[in-house]
PDB file of C-alpha atoms in Angstrom:
ATOM      1  CA  MET G   1       2.781   4.287  19.071  1.00 42.00           C
ATOM      2  CA  SER G   2      -0.653   6.288  18.697  1.00 44.00           C
ATOM      3  CA  ARG G   3      -3.893   3.322  18.513  1.00 46.00           C
ATOM      4  CA  ARG G   4      -7.083   4.459  16.307  1.00 46.00           C
ATOM      5  CA  LYS G   5     -10.042   3.417  17.338  1.00 46.00           C
ATOM      6  CA  TYR G   6     -11.630   2.408  13.657  1.00 44.00           C
ATOM      7  CA  LYS G   7     -16.449   2.848  13.468  1.00 46.00           C
ATOM      8  CA  ILE G   8     -18.285   4.112  11.476  1.00 41.00           C
ATOM      9  CA  LYS G   9     -19.819   6.933  12.688  1.00 43.00           C
ATOM     10  CA  PRO G  10     -20.429  11.116  11.882  1.00 42.00           C
ATOM     11  CA  ALA G  11     -16.567  13.056  11.357  1.00 44.00           C
ATOM     12  CA  PRO G  12     -15.345  14.566  14.562  1.00 48.00           C
ATOM     13  CA  ALA G  13     -14.843  17.878  15.310  1.00 48.00           C
ATOM     14  CA  GLY G  14     -11.954  19.687  13.653  1.00 50.00           C
ATOM     15  CA  GLY G  15     -12.423  20.670  10.069  1.00 55.00           C
ATOM     16  CA  VAL G  16     -15.550  19.414   9.606  1.00 59.00           C
ATOM     17  CA  ASN G  17     -17.656  22.435   8.028  1.00 69.00           C
ATOM     18  CA  SER G  18     -14.254  22.876   5.667  1.00 74.00           C
ATOM     19  CA  PRO G  19     -15.524  22.265   1.824  1.00 77.00           C
ATOM     20  CA  TRP G  20     -12.236  21.122   1.355  1.00 84.00           C
ATOM     21  CA  ARG G  21     -12.477  18.111   4.154  1.00 84.00           C
ATOM     22  CA  HIS G  22     -13.602  15.809   1.580  1.00 87.00           C
ATOM     23  CA  LEU G  23      -9.741  16.527  -0.343  1.00 92.00           C
ATOM     24  CA  PRO G  24      -7.775  13.335   0.799  1.00 91.00           C
ATOM     25  CA  ASN G  25     -10.525  11.159   0.370  1.00 92.00           C
ATOM     26  CA  GLY G  26     -10.383  12.094  -3.008  1.00 94.00           C
ATOM     27  CA  ILE G  27      -6.827  11.909  -3.523  1.00 94.00           C
ATOM     28  CA  SER G  28      -7.159   8.073  -1.725  1.00 93.00           C
ATOM     29  CA  LEU G  29      -9.745   7.115  -4.856  1.00 95.00           C
ATOM     30  CA  PHE G  30      -7.313   9.200  -7.734  1.00 96.00           C
ATOM     31  CA  ARG G  31      -4.895   6.544  -6.278  1.00 95.00           C
ATOM     32  CA  VAL G  32      -7.015   3.774  -7.049  1.00 95.00           C
ATOM     33  CA  ILE G  33      -7.815   5.222  -9.903  1.00 96.00           C
ATOM     34  CA  LEU G  34      -3.860   5.180 -10.942  1.00 97.00           C
ATOM     35  CA  ILE G  35      -4.468   1.331 -11.039  1.00 96.00           C
ATOM     36  CA  PRO G  36      -5.673   0.402 -14.708  1.00 97.00           C
ATOM     37  CA  VAL G  37      -3.570   3.224 -16.178  1.00 97.00           C
ATOM     38  CA  MET G  38      -0.953   2.225 -15.268  1.00 96.00           C
ATOM     39  CA  PHE G  39      -1.397  -0.966 -15.830  1.00 95.00           C
ATOM     40  CA  TRP G  40      -1.842   0.615 -19.576  1.00 97.00           C
ATOM     41  CA  LEU G  41       1.096   2.715 -19.884  1.00 97.00           C
ATOM     42  CA  SER G  42       2.704  -0.200 -18.969  1.00 96.00           C
ATOM     43  CA  LEU G  43       1.936  -3.224 -21.142  1.00 96.00           C
ATOM     44  CA  SER G  44       1.918  -0.093 -23.876  1.00 96.00           C
ATOM     45  CA  GLY G  45       5.523  -0.422 -23.484  1.00 95.00           C
ATOM     46  CA  HIS G  46       5.312   4.034 -22.173  1.00 97.00           C
ATOM     47  CA  ASN G  47       7.450   2.752 -19.793  1.00 97.00           C
ATOM     48  CA  LEU G  48       8.858   6.106 -18.340  1.00 97.00           C
ATOM     49  CA  MET G  49       4.890   7.491 -18.532  1.00 98.00           C
ATOM     50  CA  ALA G  50       4.008   4.306 -15.970  1.00 97.00           C
ATOM     51  CA  LEU G  51       7.745   5.814 -13.448  1.00 97.00           C
ATOM     52  CA  ILE G  52       5.985   9.703 -13.639  1.00 98.00           C
ATOM     53  CA  VAL G  53       2.212   8.232 -13.270  1.00 97.00           C
ATOM     54  CA  PHE G  54       4.167   5.737  -9.935  1.00 97.00           C
ATOM     55  CA  CYS G  55       4.903   8.515  -8.453  1.00 97.00           C
ATOM     56  CA  VAL G  56       2.519  10.360  -9.378  1.00 97.00           C
ATOM     57  CA  ALA G  57      -0.215   8.073  -7.710  1.00 96.00           C
ATOM     58  CA  ALA G  58       3.524   7.425  -4.545  1.00 94.00           C
ATOM     59  CA  LEU G  59       3.546  11.497  -2.968  1.00 96.00           C
ATOM     60  CA  SER G  60      -0.701  11.377  -3.954  1.00 94.00           C
ATOM     61  CA  ASP G  61       0.225   8.595  -0.486  1.00 91.00           C
ATOM     62  CA  LEU G  62       2.506  11.428   1.136  1.00 92.00           C
ATOM     63  CA  LEU G  63       0.751  14.165   0.270  1.00 94.00           C
ATOM     64  CA  ASP G  64      -3.291  12.855   1.295  1.00 90.00           C
ATOM     65  CA  GLY G  65      -2.060  12.014   4.896  1.00 86.00           C
ATOM     66  CA  TRP G  66      -0.825  15.535   5.340  1.00 90.00           C
ATOM     67  CA  LEU G  67      -3.303  17.563   4.602  1.00 90.00           C
ATOM     68  CA  ALA G  68      -5.335  14.708   6.563  1.00 85.00           C
ATOM     69  CA  HIS G  69      -3.493  16.439   9.802  1.00 84.00           C
ATOM     70  CA  ARG G  70      -2.510  19.985   8.534  1.00 87.00           C
ATOM     71  CA  PHE G  71      -6.135  20.844   8.099  1.00 86.00           C
ATOM     72  CA  HIS G  72      -7.819  17.996  10.514  1.00 82.00           C
ATOM     73  CA  TRP G  73      -9.919  17.480   8.001  1.00 85.00           C
ATOM     74  CA  HIS G  74      -9.754  13.185   9.420  1.00 78.00           C
ATOM     75  CA  THR G  75     -12.866  11.113   8.342  1.00 77.00           C
ATOM     76  CA  HIS G  76     -13.651   8.057   9.715  1.00 73.00           C
ATOM     77  CA  PHE G  77     -13.559   6.850   5.963  1.00 78.00           C
ATOM     78  CA  GLY G  78     -11.392   8.608   5.125  1.00 76.00           C
ATOM     79  CA  SER G  79      -8.972   6.565   7.743  1.00 76.00           C
ATOM     80  CA  LEU G  80     -10.586   3.711   6.800  1.00 79.00           C
ATOM     81  CA  LEU G  81      -9.524   3.891   2.686  1.00 86.00           C
ATOM     82  CA  ASP G  82      -6.002   6.000   2.817  1.00 86.00           C
ATOM     83  CA  PRO G  83      -4.192   1.770   3.339  1.00 86.00           C
ATOM     84  CA  VAL G  84      -7.528   0.028   2.144  1.00 88.00           C
ATOM     85  CA  ALA G  85      -6.131   2.235  -1.606  1.00 91.00           C
ATOM     86  CA  ASP G  86      -2.716   1.662  -0.664  1.00 92.00           C
ATOM     87  CA  ARG G  87      -2.848  -2.227  -0.209  1.00 92.00           C
ATOM     88  CA  LEU G  88      -5.318  -2.512  -3.292  1.00 94.00           C
ATOM     89  CA  PHE G  89      -2.466  -0.542  -4.817  1.00 96.00           C
ATOM     90  CA  ILE G  90       0.543  -2.384  -4.511  1.00 95.00           C
ATOM     91  CA  LEU G  91      -1.187  -5.131  -4.182  1.00 95.00           C
ATOM     92  CA  CYS G  92      -2.904  -4.857  -7.957  1.00 94.00           C
ATOM     93  CA  LEU G  93       1.390  -3.943  -9.305  1.00 96.00           C
ATOM     94  CA  ILE G  94       3.157  -6.650  -8.416  1.00 96.00           C
ATOM     95  CA  PRO G  95       1.571  -9.329 -10.004  1.00 96.00           C
ATOM     96  CA  LEU G  96       2.985  -7.304 -12.869  1.00 96.00           C
ATOM     97  CA  LEU G  97       5.665  -6.073 -12.437  1.00 96.00           C
ATOM     98  CA  TRP G  98       6.337 -10.293 -11.544  1.00 96.00           C
ATOM     99  CA  SER G  99       5.126 -10.763 -14.958  1.00 96.00           C
ATOM    100  CA  TYR G 100       8.023  -8.876 -16.026  1.00 94.00           C
ATOM    101  CA  GLY G 101      11.086 -10.864 -13.842  1.00 94.00           C
ATOM    102  CA  SER G 102      11.508  -8.226 -12.020  1.00 93.00           C
ATOM    103  CA  ILE G 103      10.818  -9.369  -8.416  1.00 94.00           C
ATOM    104  CA  SER G 104      10.858 -13.313  -7.282  1.00 94.00           C
ATOM    105  CA  GLY G 105       7.533 -15.374  -7.260  1.00 95.00           C
ATOM    106  CA  VAL G 106       8.381 -15.301  -3.095  1.00 96.00           C
ATOM    107  CA  TYR G 107       7.666 -12.229  -2.856  1.00 97.00           C
ATOM    108  CA  THR G 108       4.674 -11.704  -5.105  1.00 97.00           C
ATOM    109  CA  THR G 109       2.782 -14.507  -3.016  1.00 97.00           C
ATOM    110  CA  LEU G 110       3.678 -12.800   0.167  1.00 97.00           C
ATOM    111  CA  VAL G 111       2.322  -9.456  -0.522  1.00 96.00           C
ATOM    112  CA  ILE G 112      -0.742 -11.047  -1.802  1.00 96.00           C
ATOM    113  CA  VAL G 113      -1.215 -13.256   1.147  1.00 95.00           C
ATOM    114  CA  ARG G 114      -0.694 -10.163   2.922  1.00 93.00           C
ATOM    115  CA  PHE G 115      -2.608  -7.898   1.667  1.00 92.00           C
ATOM    116  CA  SER G 116      -5.580  -9.584   0.704  1.00 92.00           C
ATOM    117  CA  ILE G 117      -5.996 -10.898   4.580  1.00 89.00           C
ATOM    118  CA  GLN G 118      -5.807  -7.593   5.819  1.00 86.00           C
ATOM    119  CA  LEU G 119      -8.033  -6.087   2.912  1.00 85.00           C
ATOM    120  CA  SER G 120     -10.618  -8.726   5.017  1.00 86.00           C
ATOM    121  CA  VAL G 121     -10.416  -6.813   7.628  1.00 80.00           C
ATOM    122  CA  VAL G 122     -12.688  -4.038   6.247  1.00 77.00           C
ATOM    123  CA  PRO G 123     -15.485  -6.447   5.048  1.00 81.00           C
ATOM    124  CA  VAL G 124     -15.455  -8.406   7.864  1.00 80.00           C
ATOM    125  CA  LEU G 125     -14.566  -7.418  11.236  1.00 75.00           C
ATOM    126  CA  PHE G 126     -16.193  -3.767  10.121  1.00 74.00           C
ATOM    127  CA  TRP G 127     -19.353  -4.519   7.738  1.00 75.00           C
ATOM    128  CA  TRP G 128     -20.304  -8.178   8.656  1.00 78.00           C
ATOM    129  CA  LEU G 129     -18.866  -8.667  12.187  1.00 76.00           C
ATOM    130  CA  LYS G 130     -19.498  -5.254  13.430  1.00 77.00           C
ATOM    131  CA  LYS G 131     -16.826  -4.754  15.515  1.00 71.00           C
ATOM    132  CA  GLU G 132     -15.289  -1.491  16.768  1.00 68.00           C
ATOM    133  CA  VAL G 133     -12.030  -3.051  16.544  1.00 64.00           C
ATOM    134  CA  MET G 134      -8.392  -0.396  17.677  1.00 65.00           C
ATOM    135  CA  ILE G 135      -5.770  -0.402  15.059  1.00 66.00           C
ATOM    136  CA  ALA G 136      -2.006   0.539  15.915  1.00 69.00           C
ATOM    137  CA  PRO G 137       0.554  -0.569  12.984  1.00 74.00           C
ATOM    138  CA  GLY G 138       4.017  -0.717  14.150  1.00 80.00           C
ATOM    139  CA  LEU G 139       7.374   0.034  12.794  1.00 88.00           C
ATOM    140  CA  LEU G 140       7.667  -3.487  10.809  1.00 88.00           C
ATOM    141  CA  SER G 141       4.064  -3.168   9.487  1.00 87.00           C
ATOM    142  CA  LYS G 142       5.120   0.344   7.950  1.00 88.00           C
ATOM    143  CA  ALA G 143       8.256  -0.336   7.034  1.00 94.00           C
ATOM    144  CA  ALA G 144       7.186  -3.046   5.161  1.00 94.00           C
ATOM    145  CA  MET G 145       4.392  -1.199   3.368  1.00 93.00           C
ATOM    146  CA  ALA G 146       6.917   1.607   2.167  1.00 94.00           C
ATOM    147  CA  LEU G 147       9.573  -1.783   0.866  1.00 97.00           C
ATOM    148  CA  ALA G 148       6.950  -1.915  -1.186  1.00 96.00           C
ATOM    149  CA  PHE G 149       6.212   1.152  -3.009  1.00 96.00           C
ATOM    150  CA  LEU G 150      10.323   0.868  -3.031  1.00 96.00           C
ATOM    151  CA  VAL G 151       9.720  -1.557  -4.466  1.00 97.00           C
ATOM    152  CA  LEU G 152       7.654  -0.847  -7.144  1.00 96.00           C
ATOM    153  CA  GLY G 153       9.783   2.080  -7.655  1.00 96.00           C
ATOM    154  CA  MET G 154      12.265   0.217  -8.769  1.00 97.00           C
ATOM    155  CA  GLY G 155      10.783  -3.004 -10.343  1.00 96.00           C
ATOM    156  CA  PHE G 156       9.260   0.676 -13.255  1.00 97.00           C
ATOM    157  CA  ALA G 157      12.508   2.311 -12.696  1.00 96.00           C
ATOM    158  CA  GLU G 158      14.524  -1.844 -14.199  1.00 95.00           C
ATOM    159  CA  GLN G 159      12.264  -1.326 -17.610  1.00 95.00           C
ATOM    160  CA  VAL G 160      13.030   2.413 -17.963  1.00 95.00           C
ATOM    161  CA  ALA G 161      16.798   1.286 -17.587  1.00 93.00           C
ATOM    162  CA  ILE G 162      15.913  -2.068 -20.308  1.00 92.00           C
ATOM    163  CA  GLU G 163      14.698   0.887 -23.038  1.00 92.00           C
ATOM    164  CA  TYR G 164      16.434   3.864 -23.179  1.00 92.00           C
ATOM    165  CA  PHE G 165      20.456   1.974 -21.461  1.00 91.00           C
ATOM    166  CA  PRO G 166      22.437  -0.110 -24.352  1.00 87.00           C
ATOM    167  CA  GLU G 167      22.349  -3.794 -22.702  1.00 81.00           C
ATOM    168  CA  THR G 168      26.472  -2.723 -21.928  1.00 80.00           C
ATOM    169  CA  SER G 169      26.252   0.104 -19.474  1.00 83.00           C
ATOM    170  CA  GLY G 170      25.375  -2.759 -16.473  1.00 86.00           C
ATOM    171  CA  ALA G 171      22.099  -0.168 -15.882  1.00 87.00           C
ATOM    172  CA  GLU G 172      19.879  -3.252 -16.059  1.00 86.00           C
ATOM    173  CA  LYS G 173      22.249  -5.279 -13.208  1.00 90.00           C
ATOM    174  CA  ILE G 174      22.309  -3.238 -10.986  1.00 93.00           C
ATOM    175  CA  PHE G 175      19.344  -2.700 -10.712  1.00 93.00           C
ATOM    176  CA  GLU G 176      17.850  -6.604 -10.953  1.00 93.00           C
ATOM    177  CA  GLN G 177      20.776  -6.432  -7.641  1.00 94.00           C
ATOM    178  CA  THR G 178      19.408  -4.028  -6.242  1.00 95.00           C
ATOM    179  CA  LEU G 179      15.958  -5.515  -6.469  1.00 96.00           C
ATOM    180  CA  ASP G 180      16.432  -8.710  -6.009  1.00 95.00           C
ATOM    181  CA  ALA G 181      18.199  -7.393  -1.470  1.00 96.00           C
ATOM    182  CA  LEU G 182      15.315  -5.242  -1.538  1.00 96.00           C
ATOM    183  CA  THR G 183      12.991  -8.395  -1.706  1.00 96.00           C
ATOM    184  CA  LEU G 184      15.205 -10.665   0.051  1.00 96.00           C
ATOM    185  CA  LEU G 185      13.953  -7.897   3.257  1.00 97.00           C
ATOM    186  CA  GLY G 186      10.989  -6.959   1.390  1.00 96.00           C
ATOM    187  CA  ALA G 187      10.124 -10.867   2.175  1.00 97.00           C
ATOM    188  CA  LEU G 188      11.576 -11.141   5.487  1.00 96.00           C
ATOM    189  CA  LEU G 189       9.658  -8.075   6.440  1.00 96.00           C
ATOM    190  CA  GLU G 190       6.105 -10.318   5.248  1.00 96.00           C
ATOM    191  CA  ILE G 191       6.906 -13.201   6.488  1.00 96.00           C
ATOM    192  CA  TRP G 192       6.737 -11.502  10.145  1.00 94.00           C
ATOM    193  CA  VAL G 193       4.319  -8.831   9.764  1.00 93.00           C
ATOM    194  CA  LEU G 194       1.956 -12.108   8.671  1.00 93.00           C
ATOM    195  CA  VAL G 195       3.772 -14.827  11.338  1.00 93.00           C
ATOM    196  CA  ARG G 196       2.030 -11.163  14.735  1.00 90.00           C
ATOM    197  CA  PHE G 197      -1.032 -10.290  12.577  1.00 88.00           C
ATOM    198  CA  VAL G 198      -2.623 -13.523  11.364  1.00 89.00           C
ATOM    199  CA  PRO G 199      -3.294 -14.803  15.557  1.00 89.00           C
ATOM    200  CA  ARG G 200      -4.086 -12.141  16.456  1.00 83.00           C
ATOM    201  CA  TYR G 201      -6.134 -11.758  13.461  1.00 83.00           C
ATOM    202  CA  TRP G 202      -7.622 -14.941  14.701  1.00 86.00           C
ATOM    203  CA  HIS G 203      -8.039 -13.644  17.952  1.00 80.00           C
ATOM    204  CA  ILE G 204      -9.610 -10.142  17.334  1.00 77.00           C
ATOM    205  CA  ILE G 205     -12.695 -12.632  14.640  1.00 80.00           C
ATOM    206  CA  ARG G 206     -13.796 -15.042  18.858  1.00 80.00           C
ATOM    207  CA  GLY G 207     -13.286 -11.909  20.670  1.00 73.00           C
ATOM    208  CA  GLU G 208     -10.537 -12.490  22.961  1.00 73.00           C
ATOM    209  CA  LYS G 209      -8.232  -9.364  21.287  1.00 69.00           C
ATOM    210  CA  ASP G 210      -9.511  -5.536  20.795  1.00 63.00           C
ATOM    211  CA  LEU G 211      -5.943  -4.750  19.353  1.00 62.00           C
ATOM    212  CA  LEU G 212      -5.122  -5.106  15.425  1.00 66.00           C
ATOM    213  CA  GLU G 213      -1.534  -5.481  14.883  1.00 64.00           C
TER     214      GLU G 213
END
């Protein structure tokens, strides 16, 4: 498992002179900009367009990481921006799908709590306490993030199914049962990640540890 040390300082060597080196950061910001667009599309009843925009946003998450690794366009700002953009994206859109009844309140609450705590890492550790911390996301943490994106996608797809398929088709029931299973698994993952993350976060604030998983 790789461990990366995050600290705001000049960009590392390797692709640093490329005029395209900030493209991954721009893609991450683009993902954040898509949040209000998806809100407007979904609330306006343009469910298919909302699903398409979601797919674009999800692909952008893969693209910015691939570009950064493929062409060595790594920046310390980008190392912070990408996970922050991912969490903001999910944190803002999960409650929307909960309001539609697509996602359980328990899963929604757990995601909001975890991502809110994790987003506090930047202002608390890096800006306020100015700590140099190593971040090594564990396999379960990555799985919980991937599952959250999948739940979002299924939730928006369910709205499309409700709009375009008759009730007799059974499509809505299939999506409902699938989302119930995914959110149950997601809730278990979120609890496990929180149980591991919160105590370690507290130890880092107290200066007892320097690795955040």
